[in-house]
Amino acid sequence: MSKLSSTLYLCLRFLVFVNTISKLLFAANSRTYPADIQVLKDLKHGVDHRSIAPGSCLSFWDFSLDPCDNIFTEHFTCGLRCDRIVSGYARVTEITIDPVGYSGSLTSTSWNLPYLQTLDISDNSFSGSIPDSLSNLTRLRRLGLSRNSLSGEIPVILGSLSHLEELYLDSNHLHGPIPSSFNNLTSLRRLEIQQNDISGEFPDLGSLKNLYFLDASDNNISGGVPATLPTSLVELSIRNNKLGGNIPDNIENMRFLQVLDLSHNILSGSILSVLFDHPSLEQLTLSYNNFSYLEVPGDKGLNSNLIALDLSYNKLRGFLPAFMASMPKLAALSLEHNKFTGMIPAQYALKAAVPRTNTSSFERLLLGGNYLFGPIPGPLLGLKPGSAQVSLADNCLYRCPDAFFFCQGGDQKSLVDCKSFGPAIP
């Protein structure tokens, strides 16, 4: 054997030796805590084996090996993480399984994982109830159960997860009320419970000083718009529920609110002026309610930050509010299917048809389904299809033929209907 060959041979032997020692040392220092292994076994046992597809994360969970020894094995390389070493044992800190349609139950384990920070099983087909034993996850920061088939009530005990920052329960079959214990989740930043069958009134969530996102849409929540919502909210959606009554005055205390969607409820009364001169609100959707009146802001909209405003499908009366054409950032306005009358203000036409500096033009102006009368304002006649989305259909306008794209989508109302609405229509 040549000198070069001998040197290479010795180098290879040394690398094999180092690799072997490294494996032994890692195995000695990364042995998974036995109770953590048992939870992982129970979790896999609770999954219908027929839903564990080849190549999925759970198909690689082979408990003849150490789950946390994921550097020197092809098993347990996805679905979990072990980032904590406690008394020489590795502890599981994250379980995030892949969205491949696993079915089964979450009640097959004690969930005794005191160092777990993330549990996410979203986009699968787990069914049954949410187990109370999830309260054992005392360090949990993120709980993702979205888009499964979970049923039953939301466990009150979830309110004990004091470190929880993100809670996703959306798109399941959960029913019953929102637990009042949620007011104890003072670290919570994001709460998504939309697309369930949750009922009852909103509990007091005023102590959630860090909550910036709340979506409770598409449920059966009743009562009024809660007056005790966190002032830290940036986005609030309670669309498609059974909320009634008025919007509370203290909405102005939500100084960071940018998106508010209360559409598809049975809210009534007046639309508060504070919503039009709110310091941060950019998108306001109140369509499909029973509002009958809107208040004019003291600044006539000049300081408004609204970009998109949808008040369609209400019972608003009177003339079109001229101040909305003065909102410098407003680019999308829908007032369709109300009971507005009078002529279309020239300011509306100019904002839609004439570009201006330092102020947004109407990219969307939907006024159909009202009782507007008179001629079409001159600036609109020069609009070309595609330049802006404008609709004037189903009104009482004098000559609005389909030759104009903004007149398409519905004939003008009959003279009888227009005259029966009010004496102001000639």
Short mmCIF file of C-alpha atoms in Angstrom, two decimals:
data_model
loop_
_atom_site.label_atom_id
_atom_site.label_comp_id
_atom_site.label_asym_id
_atom_site.label_seq_id
_atom_site.Cartn_x
_atom_site.Cartn_y
_atom_site.Cartn_z
CA MET A 1 0.00 0.00 0.00
CA SER A 2 1.38 3.38 -0.98
CA LYS A 3 2.03 6.15 1.53
CA LEU A 4 -0.83 8.21 0.03
CA SER A 5 -3.25 5.30 0.23
CA SER A 6 -2.26 4.64 3.85
CA THR A 7 -2.88 8.27 4.74
CA LEU A 8 -6.33 8.26 3.10
CA TYR A 9 -7.18 4.99 4.83
CA LEU A 10 -6.21 6.37 8.23
CA CYS A 11 -8.23 9.57 7.58
CA LEU A 12 -11.32 7.56 6.68
CA ARG A 13 -10.92 5.35 9.76
CA PHE A 14 -10.63 8.49 11.87
CA LEU A 15 -13.80 10.02 10.36
CA VAL A 16 -15.73 6.82 10.97
CA PHE A 17 -14.50 6.79 14.56
CA VAL A 18 -15.48 10.44 15.12
CA ASN A 19 -18.89 9.84 13.54
CA THR A 20 -19.48 6.81 15.75
CA ILE A 21 -18.47 8.69 18.90
CA SER A 22 -20.67 11.64 17.88
CA LYS A 23 -23.64 9.35 17.48
CA LEU A 24 -23.08 7.77 20.87
CA LEU A 25 -22.66 11.13 22.57
CA PHE A 26 -25.73 12.58 20.87
CA ALA A 27 -27.79 9.53 21.75
CA ALA A 28 -26.68 9.83 25.36
CA ASN A 29 -27.56 13.52 25.50
CA SER A 30 -30.74 13.55 23.39
CA ARG A 31 -32.69 10.59 24.76
CA THR A 32 -36.33 11.63 24.68
CA TYR A 33 -38.16 11.87 27.98
CA PRO A 34 -40.24 8.67 28.30
CA ALA A 35 -43.51 10.45 29.05
CA ASP A 36 -43.09 12.58 25.91
CA ILE A 37 -42.59 9.42 23.85
CA GLN A 38 -45.78 7.97 25.30
CA VAL A 39 -47.78 11.05 24.26
CA LEU A 40 -46.44 10.76 20.72
CA LYS A 41 -47.34 7.06 20.65
CA ASP A 42 -50.85 7.80 21.91
CA LEU A 43 -51.29 10.56 19.35
CA LYS A 44 -50.38 8.26 16.47
CA HIS A 45 -52.51 5.49 17.96
CA GLY A 46 -55.51 7.85 17.93
CA VAL A 47 -55.11 8.45 14.19
CA ASP A 48 -56.96 6.12 11.84
CA HIS A 49 -54.14 4.10 10.28
CA ARG A 50 -55.98 4.14 6.96
CA SER A 51 -55.51 7.92 6.80
CA ILE A 52 -51.73 7.72 7.29
CA ALA A 53 -50.53 7.94 3.71
CA PRO A 54 -47.12 6.67 2.62
CA GLY A 55 -44.61 9.49 2.74
CA SER A 56 -46.58 11.48 5.34
CA CYS A 57 -45.01 12.65 8.58
CA LEU A 58 -46.77 10.10 10.78
CA SER A 59 -45.78 7.24 8.47
CA PHE A 60 -42.15 7.92 9.51
CA TRP A 61 -42.83 7.85 13.26
CA ASP A 62 -41.04 4.59 14.17
CA PHE A 63 -40.90 4.21 17.94
CA SER A 64 -38.14 1.61 17.82
CA LEU A 65 -35.95 4.71 17.52
CA ASP A 66 -35.49 7.76 19.70
CA PRO A 67 -37.94 10.45 18.45
CA CYS A 68 -35.61 13.34 19.25
CA ASP A 69 -32.57 11.73 17.60
CA ASN A 70 -33.56 13.19 14.23
CA ILE A 71 -30.07 14.03 12.98
CA PHE A 72 -28.82 10.50 12.36
CA THR A 73 -32.08 8.87 11.28
CA GLU A 74 -34.62 9.31 8.52
CA HIS A 75 -37.43 8.87 11.03
CA PHE A 76 -39.10 11.66 13.03
CA THR A 77 -37.66 14.24 10.63
CA CYS A 78 -41.01 16.03 10.30
CA GLY A 79 -43.99 16.57 12.51
CA LEU A 80 -42.13 17.41 15.70
CA ARG A 81 -39.22 19.31 17.20
CA CYS A 82 -37.20 18.82 20.37
CA ASP A 83 -35.47 22.02 21.46
CA ARG A 84 -35.19 21.62 25.22
CA ILE A 85 -32.80 19.49 27.26
CA VAL A 86 -33.98 19.02 30.84
CA SER A 87 -32.01 16.86 33.27
CA GLY A 88 -30.29 15.16 30.37
CA TYR A 89 -33.53 14.36 28.52
CA ALA A 90 -34.74 15.94 25.29
CA ARG A 91 -38.26 17.41 25.52
CA VAL A 92 -40.75 17.83 22.69
CA THR A 93 -41.45 21.52 22.00
CA GLU A 94 -43.44 21.44 18.76
CA ILE A 95 -45.91 19.14 17.02
CA THR A 96 -46.92 20.34 13.57
CA ILE A 97 -48.20 17.53 11.41
CA ASP A 98 -48.68 17.82 7.69
CA PRO A 99 -52.13 18.58 6.17
CA VAL A 100 -52.71 15.28 4.37
CA GLY A 101 -56.16 14.34 5.69
CA TYR A 102 -55.37 12.48 8.91
CA SER A 103 -58.55 11.40 10.66
CA GLY A 104 -59.10 10.21 14.19
CA SER A 105 -59.44 11.62 17.68
CA LEU A 106 -57.42 13.89 19.95
CA THR A 107 -58.69 12.21 23.11
CA SER A 108 -56.37 9.20 22.93
CA THR A 109 -53.60 10.92 24.89
CA SER A 110 -53.09 12.81 28.14
CA TRP A 111 -51.25 15.62 26.30
CA ASN A 112 -48.76 15.67 29.14
CA LEU A 113 -46.15 17.70 27.28
CA PRO A 114 -45.19 20.52 29.66
CA TYR A 115 -42.58 21.98 27.30
CA LEU A 116 -44.70 22.01 24.15
CA GLN A 117 -44.98 25.49 22.63
CA THR A 118 -46.72 24.70 19.33
CA LEU A 119 -49.45 22.21 18.50
CA ASP A 120 -50.81 22.50 14.96
CA ILE A 121 -52.92 19.80 13.30
CA SER A 122 -54.74 22.16 10.90
CA ASP A 123 -56.17 21.11 7.54
CA ASN A 124 -56.93 17.50 8.43
CA SER A 125 -60.06 15.51 9.32
CA PHE A 126 -59.84 15.01 13.06
CA SER A 127 -63.26 14.62 14.69
CA GLY A 128 -64.75 14.39 18.16
CA SER A 129 -64.38 16.92 20.92
CA ILE A 130 -61.46 19.12 21.92
CA PRO A 131 -60.09 17.34 25.02
CA ASP A 132 -59.81 19.14 28.35
CA SER A 133 -56.38 17.52 28.69
CA LEU A 134 -54.96 20.19 26.35
CA SER A 135 -54.81 22.29 29.51
CA ASN A 136 -51.71 20.21 30.40
CA LEU A 137 -49.83 22.14 27.69
CA THR A 138 -48.94 24.86 30.15
CA ARG A 139 -46.24 26.47 27.97
CA LEU A 140 -48.26 26.40 24.76
CA ARG A 141 -48.02 29.53 22.61
CA ARG A 142 -49.76 28.39 19.43
CA LEU A 143 -52.75 26.04 19.14
CA GLY A 144 -53.89 25.34 15.59
CA LEU A 145 -56.97 23.13 15.14
CA SER A 146 -58.31 24.88 12.03
CA ARG A 147 -60.22 23.18 9.23
CA ASN A 148 -60.96 19.83 10.82
CA SER A 149 -64.26 18.21 11.85
CA LEU A 150 -64.07 18.84 15.57
CA SER A 151 -67.38 19.17 17.40
CA GLY A 152 -68.79 19.88 20.84
CA GLU A 153 -68.28 23.01 22.89
CA ILE A 154 -65.05 24.96 23.26
CA PRO A 155 -63.53 23.72 26.54
CA VAL A 156 -63.59 26.31 29.30
CA ILE A 157 -60.25 24.95 30.47
CA LEU A 158 -58.50 26.45 27.39
CA GLY A 159 -58.70 29.74 29.26
CA SER A 160 -55.99 28.45 31.60
CA LEU A 161 -53.32 28.46 28.85
CA SER A 162 -51.82 31.71 30.06
CA HIS A 163 -48.92 31.72 27.57
CA LEU A 164 -51.14 31.22 24.52
CA GLU A 165 -50.52 33.82 21.79
CA GLU A 166 -52.36 32.29 18.81
CA LEU A 167 -55.58 30.25 18.93
CA TYR A 168 -57.08 28.82 15.75
CA LEU A 169 -60.39 26.93 16.11
CA ASP A 170 -61.93 28.04 12.82
CA SER A 171 -63.73 25.90 10.25
CA ASN A 172 -64.93 23.09 12.50
CA HIS A 173 -68.34 22.09 13.90
CA LEU A 174 -68.01 23.66 17.33
CA HIS A 175 -71.12 24.95 19.07
CA GLY A 176 -72.11 26.59 22.30
CA PRO A 177 -70.80 29.89 23.69
CA ILE A 178 -67.39 31.51 23.64
CA PRO A 179 -66.02 30.64 27.11
CA SER A 180 -65.79 33.62 29.45
CA SER A 181 -62.49 32.09 30.59
CA PHE A 182 -60.95 33.42 27.36
CA ASN A 183 -60.67 36.72 29.19
CA ASN A 184 -57.78 35.10 31.09
CA LEU A 185 -55.71 34.65 27.91
CA THR A 186 -53.85 37.89 28.47
CA SER A 187 -50.98 36.92 26.12
CA LEU A 188 -53.32 36.20 23.21
CA ARG A 189 -52.56 38.08 20.01
CA ARG A 190 -54.70 36.29 17.43
CA LEU A 191 -58.07 34.54 17.86
CA GLU A 192 -59.84 32.80 14.98
CA ILE A 193 -63.14 31.03 15.69
CA GLN A 194 -64.93 31.71 12.40
CA GLN A 195 -67.00 29.16 10.46
CA ASN A 196 -68.44 27.17 13.35
CA ASP A 197 -71.86 27.08 15.01
CA ILE A 198 -70.93 29.17 18.04
CA SER A 199 -73.87 30.89 19.70
CA GLY A 200 -74.68 33.12 22.65
CA GLU A 201 -73.34 36.59 23.33
CA PHE A 202 -69.75 37.75 23.29
CA PRO A 203 -68.07 37.51 26.70
CA ASP A 204 -65.99 40.28 28.18
CA LEU A 205 -62.60 40.17 26.45
CA GLY A 206 -61.44 43.57 27.63
CA SER A 207 -58.39 42.25 29.47
CA LEU A 208 -56.79 40.92 26.27
CA LYS A 209 -54.53 43.94 25.87
CA ASN A 210 -52.35 42.24 23.24
CA LEU A 211 -55.11 40.95 20.95
CA TYR A 212 -54.78 42.49 17.50
CA PHE A 213 -56.79 40.07 15.30
CA LEU A 214 -60.23 38.63 16.03
CA ASP A 215 -62.40 36.76 13.53
CA ALA A 216 -65.70 35.32 14.74
CA SER A 217 -67.48 35.39 11.37
CA ASP A 218 -69.97 32.82 10.11
CA ASN A 219 -71.43 31.72 13.43
CA ASN A 220 -74.70 32.27 15.32
CA ILE A 221 -73.47 34.84 17.82
CA SER A 222 -76.27 37.07 19.11
CA GLY A 223 -76.63 40.13 21.29
CA GLY A 224 -75.06 43.45 20.48
CA VAL A 225 -71.63 44.44 19.23
CA PRO A 226 -69.59 43.93 22.41
CA ALA A 227 -68.59 47.14 24.13
CA THR A 228 -65.76 45.43 26.03
CA LEU A 229 -63.56 44.44 23.10
CA PRO A 230 -59.81 45.03 23.44
CA THR A 231 -58.69 48.48 22.33
CA SER A 232 -55.57 46.87 20.83
CA LEU A 233 -57.50 45.33 17.93
CA VAL A 234 -56.24 46.02 14.42
CA GLU A 235 -58.67 43.77 12.56
CA LEU A 236 -62.16 42.77 13.76
CA SER A 237 -64.61 40.63 11.81
CA ILE A 238 -67.94 39.37 13.18
CA ARG A 239 -69.53 39.00 9.74
CA ASN A 240 -72.57 36.78 9.19
CA ASN A 241 -73.92 36.38 12.70
CA LYS A 242 -77.05 37.58 14.52
CA LEU A 243 -75.77 40.77 16.09
CA GLY A 244 -78.44 43.40 16.66
CA GLY A 245 -78.81 46.88 18.08
CA ASN A 246 -76.47 49.81 17.52
CA ILE A 247 -72.72 50.08 17.10
CA PRO A 248 -71.36 51.16 20.52
CA ASP A 249 -69.92 54.65 20.83
CA ASN A 250 -66.66 53.40 22.33
CA ILE A 251 -65.58 52.06 18.92
CA GLU A 252 -63.54 55.27 18.76
CA ASN A 253 -61.37 53.94 21.61
CA MET A 254 -59.93 51.31 19.26
CA ARG A 255 -57.21 53.66 18.08
CA PHE A 256 -55.37 50.98 16.05
CA LEU A 257 -58.35 49.46 14.24
CA GLN A 258 -57.77 49.20 10.49
CA VAL A 259 -60.37 46.64 9.33
CA LEU A 260 -63.94 46.36 10.65
CA ASP A 261 -66.44 43.93 9.10
CA LEU A 262 -69.88 43.65 10.72
CA SER A 263 -71.77 42.78 7.53
CA HIS A 264 -74.61 40.26 7.30
CA ASN A 265 -76.10 40.93 10.75
CA ILE A 266 -79.27 42.70 11.93
CA LEU A 267 -77.65 45.89 13.19
CA SER A 268 -79.81 49.03 13.04
CA GLY A 269 -79.93 52.69 13.97
CA SER A 270 -77.34 55.15 12.74
CA ILE A 271 -73.84 54.65 11.37
CA LEU A 272 -71.66 56.68 13.72
CA SER A 273 -69.70 59.63 12.40
CA VAL A 274 -66.61 58.42 14.28
CA LEU A 275 -66.32 55.59 11.77
CA PHE A 276 -65.76 58.14 9.00
CA ASP A 277 -63.07 60.16 10.77
CA HIS A 278 -61.47 57.33 12.73
CA PRO A 279 -57.69 57.86 12.97
CA SER A 280 -56.68 54.42 11.65
CA LEU A 281 -59.70 52.72 10.05
CA GLU A 282 -59.04 51.82 6.41
CA GLN A 283 -61.70 49.25 5.52
CA LEU A 284 -65.29 49.40 6.80
CA THR A 285 -67.92 46.86 5.77
CA LEU A 286 -71.45 47.21 7.19
CA SER A 287 -73.45 45.78 4.29
CA TYR A 288 -76.53 43.58 4.72
CA ASN A 289 -77.84 45.17 7.92
CA ASN A 290 -80.77 47.43 8.82
CA PHE A 291 -79.05 50.79 9.23
CA SER A 292 -81.37 53.66 8.38
CA TYR A 293 -79.25 56.75 8.93
CA LEU A 294 -75.63 57.87 8.81
CA GLU A 295 -74.01 60.68 10.74
CA VAL A 296 -71.90 63.31 8.99
CA PRO A 297 -68.43 63.74 10.52
CA GLY A 298 -67.47 67.16 11.75
CA ASP A 299 -64.46 67.34 9.46
CA LYS A 300 -66.57 66.39 6.40
CA GLY A 301 -64.32 63.40 5.80
CA LEU A 302 -61.20 65.43 5.08
CA ASN A 303 -59.15 63.54 7.69
CA SER A 304 -60.55 60.11 6.92
CA ASN A 305 -58.16 57.20 6.31
CA LEU A 306 -60.85 55.00 4.76
CA ILE A 307 -59.82 53.27 1.54
CA ALA A 308 -62.82 50.96 1.10
CA LEU A 309 -66.35 51.58 2.39
CA ASP A 310 -69.31 49.21 1.85
CA LEU A 311 -72.74 50.27 3.19
CA SER A 312 -74.78 48.37 0.60
CA TYR A 313 -77.99 46.48 1.33
CA ASN A 314 -79.23 48.62 4.21
CA LYS A 315 -82.16 51.01 4.63
CA LEU A 316 -80.28 54.28 4.32
CA ARG A 317 -82.38 57.23 3.13
CA GLY A 318 -81.92 60.80 2.02
CA PHE A 319 -79.45 62.28 -0.46
CA LEU A 320 -76.13 60.66 -1.23
CA PRO A 321 -73.66 61.92 1.40
CA ALA A 322 -71.51 64.46 -0.40
CA PHE A 323 -68.73 64.30 2.19
CA MET A 324 -67.72 60.83 0.97
CA ALA A 325 -66.32 62.38 -2.19
CA SER A 326 -64.02 64.48 0.03
CA MET A 327 -62.35 61.49 1.69
CA PRO A 328 -58.81 61.73 0.34
CA LYS A 329 -57.98 57.99 0.36
CA LEU A 330 -61.39 56.51 -0.45
CA ALA A 331 -61.11 54.45 -3.63
CA ALA A 332 -63.97 51.95 -3.26
CA LEU A 333 -67.49 53.02 -2.29
CA SER A 334 -70.59 50.82 -2.38
CA LEU A 335 -73.98 52.31 -1.48
CA GLU A 336 -75.99 49.84 -3.54
CA HIS A 337 -79.50 48.73 -2.65
CA ASN A 338 -80.49 51.38 -0.15
CA LYS A 339 -83.18 54.04 -0.42
CA PHE A 340 -81.08 57.03 -1.44
CA THR A 341 -82.77 59.60 -3.62
CA GLY A 342 -81.87 62.90 -5.24
CA MET A 343 -79.32 63.51 -7.97
CA ILE A 344 -75.82 62.06 -8.16
CA PRO A 345 -73.50 64.70 -6.69
CA ALA A 346 -71.06 66.20 -9.16
CA GLN A 347 -68.27 65.46 -6.65
CA TYR A 348 -68.90 61.72 -7.08
CA ALA A 349 -68.60 61.97 -10.85
CA LEU A 350 -65.43 64.02 -10.69
CA LYS A 351 -63.77 61.66 -8.19
CA ALA A 352 -64.55 58.72 -10.49
CA ALA A 353 -63.66 60.30 -13.83
CA VAL A 354 -61.07 63.01 -13.26
CA PRO A 355 -57.66 62.00 -11.85
CA ARG A 356 -56.35 64.31 -9.16
CA THR A 357 -53.09 64.64 -7.28
CA ASN A 358 -52.83 63.91 -3.54
CA THR A 359 -56.23 62.23 -3.47
CA SER A 360 -57.54 58.87 -4.63
CA SER A 361 -60.06 58.49 -7.42
CA PHE A 362 -63.03 56.14 -7.21
CA GLU A 363 -61.86 52.83 -8.65
CA ARG A 364 -65.20 51.37 -7.56
CA LEU A 365 -68.42 53.37 -7.27
CA LEU A 366 -71.55 51.24 -6.86
CA LEU A 367 -74.80 53.18 -6.59
CA GLY A 368 -77.28 50.75 -8.15
CA GLY A 369 -80.57 49.74 -6.57
CA ASN A 370 -81.50 53.15 -5.15
CA TYR A 371 -83.95 55.88 -6.21
CA LEU A 372 -81.51 58.35 -7.75
CA PHE A 373 -82.98 60.55 -10.44
CA GLY A 374 -81.97 63.24 -12.92
CA PRO A 375 -79.42 63.14 -15.73
CA ILE A 376 -76.14 61.29 -15.60
CA PRO A 377 -73.41 63.73 -14.52
CA GLY A 378 -71.31 64.87 -17.48
CA PRO A 379 -67.90 63.60 -16.24
CA LEU A 380 -69.21 60.03 -16.09
CA LEU A 381 -70.21 60.05 -19.76
CA GLY A 382 -66.57 59.99 -20.79
CA LEU A 383 -65.67 56.91 -18.71
CA LYS A 384 -64.39 53.95 -20.70
CA PRO A 385 -65.03 50.32 -19.70
CA GLY A 386 -62.20 49.13 -17.48
CA SER A 387 -61.22 52.58 -16.30
CA ALA A 388 -63.32 52.22 -13.13
CA GLN A 389 -66.01 49.90 -11.81
CA VAL A 390 -69.16 52.03 -11.76
CA SER A 391 -72.78 50.89 -11.50
CA LEU A 392 -75.88 53.09 -11.76
CA ALA A 393 -78.37 50.34 -12.67
CA ASP A 394 -81.82 50.01 -11.07
CA ASN A 395 -82.39 53.67 -10.21
CA CYS A 396 -84.71 56.39 -11.49
CA LEU A 397 -82.22 58.12 -13.75
CA TYR A 398 -83.28 59.97 -16.87
CA ARG A 399 -81.97 57.97 -19.82
CA CYS A 400 -79.40 55.41 -18.71
CA PRO A 401 -79.08 53.09 -21.74
CA ASP A 402 -76.98 49.92 -21.87
CA ALA A 403 -74.67 51.73 -24.28
CA PHE A 404 -73.03 53.07 -21.12
CA PHE A 405 -71.30 50.23 -19.26
CA PHE A 406 -72.29 51.69 -15.90
CA CYS A 407 -75.97 51.41 -16.81
CA GLN A 408 -75.77 47.69 -17.51
CA GLY A 409 -76.90 45.04 -15.04
CA GLY A 410 -80.51 46.10 -14.56
CA ASP A 411 -83.15 48.40 -16.03
CA GLN A 412 -84.07 51.67 -14.42
CA LYS A 413 -87.10 51.51 -12.14
CA SER A 414 -90.52 52.24 -13.54
CA LEU A 415 -92.00 55.71 -13.20
CA VAL A 416 -94.68 54.29 -10.92
CA ASP A 417 -92.09 52.83 -8.52
CA CYS A 418 -90.08 56.01 -8.54
CA LYS A 419 -93.07 58.28 -7.83
CA SER A 420 -94.41 55.99 -5.13
CA PHE A 421 -91.15 56.25 -3.22
CA GLY A 422 -91.30 59.96 -2.53
CA PRO A 423 -92.55 63.32 -3.75
CA ALA A 424 -89.07 64.53 -4.58
CA ILE A 425 -88.95 62.39 -7.70
CA PRO A 426 -90.48 64.25 -10.68
#
